[in-house]
């Protein structure tokens, strides 16, 4: 009776410790695959991408410490999304 919840990856435009690597396109492709799989298998999906994304497919500056990891405000933005999906799965 384990409830499965899949998660979309957070947006990342560039890794500060690995300049020149631009993962945004790969992350968006992976998120599309995760979404399609969740729909096909009727699994819950937590969208951690949309609340954090900016217009360059990275994280909004005020929601991250380094463009990769959310800061406290970023985690607060993810909290209602997380709570909503977990509540729906536990019904």
GROMACS .gro file of C-alpha atoms in nm:
model
   91
    1UNK     CA    1   0.000   0.000   0.000
    2UNK     CA    2   0.287   0.238  -0.070
    3UNK     CA    3   0.175   0.564  -0.229
    4UNK     CA    4   0.411   0.675  -0.506
    5UNK     CA    5   0.471   1.043  -0.574
    6UNK     CA    6   0.695   1.146  -0.862
    7UNK     CA    7   0.861   1.488  -0.865
    8UNK     CA    8   0.966   1.722  -1.139
    9UNK     CA    9   1.322   1.849  -1.105
   10UNK     CA   10   1.382   2.207  -1.002
   11UNK     CA   11   1.492   2.446  -1.277
   12UNK     CA   12   1.863   2.504  -1.321
   13UNK     CA   13   2.007   2.729  -1.590
   14UNK     CA   14   2.373   2.675  -1.500
   15UNK     CA   15   2.583   2.511  -1.230
   16UNK     CA   16   2.801   2.775  -1.061
   17UNK     CA   17   3.076   2.518  -1.005
   18UNK     CA   18   3.063   2.396  -1.367
   19UNK     CA   19   3.039   2.697  -1.596
   20UNK     CA   20   2.944   2.619  -1.953
   21UNK     CA   21   2.713   2.332  -1.863
   22UNK     CA   22   2.356   2.439  -1.929
   23UNK     CA   23   2.117   2.175  -1.794
   24UNK     CA   24   1.787   2.361  -1.846
   25UNK     CA   25   1.693   2.186  -2.171
   26UNK     CA   26   1.775   1.842  -2.031
   27UNK     CA   27   1.581   1.913  -1.712
   28UNK     CA   28   1.275   2.024  -1.911
   29UNK     CA   29   1.298   1.709  -2.125
   30UNK     CA   30   1.333   1.488  -1.817
   31UNK     CA   31   1.037   1.665  -1.653
   32UNK     CA   32   0.829   1.598  -1.965
   33UNK     CA   33   0.919   1.228  -1.944
   34UNK     CA   34   0.834   1.216  -1.573
   35UNK     CA   35   0.501   1.390  -1.639
   36UNK     CA   36   0.411   1.151  -1.921
   37UNK     CA   37   0.499   0.850  -1.708
   38UNK     CA   38   0.297   0.980  -1.412
   39UNK     CA   39  -0.004   1.033  -1.637
   40UNK     CA   40   0.032   0.692  -1.801
   41UNK     CA   41   0.064   0.511  -1.469
   42UNK     CA   42  -0.187   0.732  -1.283
   43UNK     CA   43   0.073   0.841  -1.028
   44UNK     CA   44   0.080   1.162  -0.827
   45UNK     CA   45   0.316   1.428  -0.957
   46UNK     CA   46   0.477   1.700  -0.752
   47UNK     CA   47   0.574   1.998  -0.966
   48UNK     CA   48   0.885   2.153  -0.813
   49UNK     CA   49   0.975   2.321  -1.144
   50UNK     CA   50   0.693   2.570  -1.202
   51UNK     CA   51   0.698   2.760  -0.868
   52UNK     CA   52   1.071   2.831  -0.902
   53UNK     CA   53   1.127   2.886  -1.275
   54UNK     CA   54   1.226   3.220  -1.428
   55UNK     CA   55   1.212   3.331  -1.791
   56UNK     CA   56   1.551   3.169  -1.869
   57UNK     CA   57   1.444   2.829  -1.731
   58UNK     CA   58   1.657   2.876  -1.422
   59UNK     CA   59   1.547   2.957  -1.070
   60UNK     CA   60   1.412   3.296  -0.971
   61UNK     CA   61   1.699   3.482  -0.804
   62UNK     CA   62   1.508   3.552  -0.485
   63UNK     CA   63   1.423   3.181  -0.439
   64UNK     CA   64   1.773   3.032  -0.458
   65UNK     CA   65   2.111   3.044  -0.290
   66UNK     CA   66   2.317   2.955  -0.596
   67UNK     CA   67   2.084   2.893  -0.891
   68UNK     CA   68   2.070   2.524  -0.804
   69UNK     CA   69   1.945   2.493  -0.446
   70UNK     CA   70   1.634   2.672  -0.320
   71UNK     CA   71   1.676   2.905  -0.024
   72UNK     CA   72   1.424   2.930   0.261
   73UNK     CA   73   1.190   3.144   0.050
   74UNK     CA   74   1.219   2.890  -0.232
   75UNK     CA   75   1.130   2.603  -0.001
   76UNK     CA   76   0.838   2.807   0.132
   77UNK     CA   77   0.717   2.841  -0.230
   78UNK     CA   78   0.730   2.462  -0.264
   79UNK     CA   79   0.552   2.393   0.064
   80UNK     CA   80   0.190   2.444  -0.053
   81UNK     CA   81   0.253   2.239  -0.368
   82UNK     CA   82   0.397   1.957  -0.160
   83UNK     CA   83   0.120   1.969   0.099
   84UNK     CA   84  -0.153   1.964  -0.167
   85UNK     CA   85  -0.016   1.660  -0.348
   86UNK     CA   86   0.054   1.463  -0.031
   87UNK     CA   87  -0.296   1.540   0.100
   88UNK     CA   88  -0.452   1.421  -0.226
   89UNK     CA   89  -0.254   1.097  -0.217
   90UNK     CA   90  -0.346   1.025   0.144
   91UNK     CA   91  -0.724   1.062   0.086
   0.00000   0.00000   0.00000
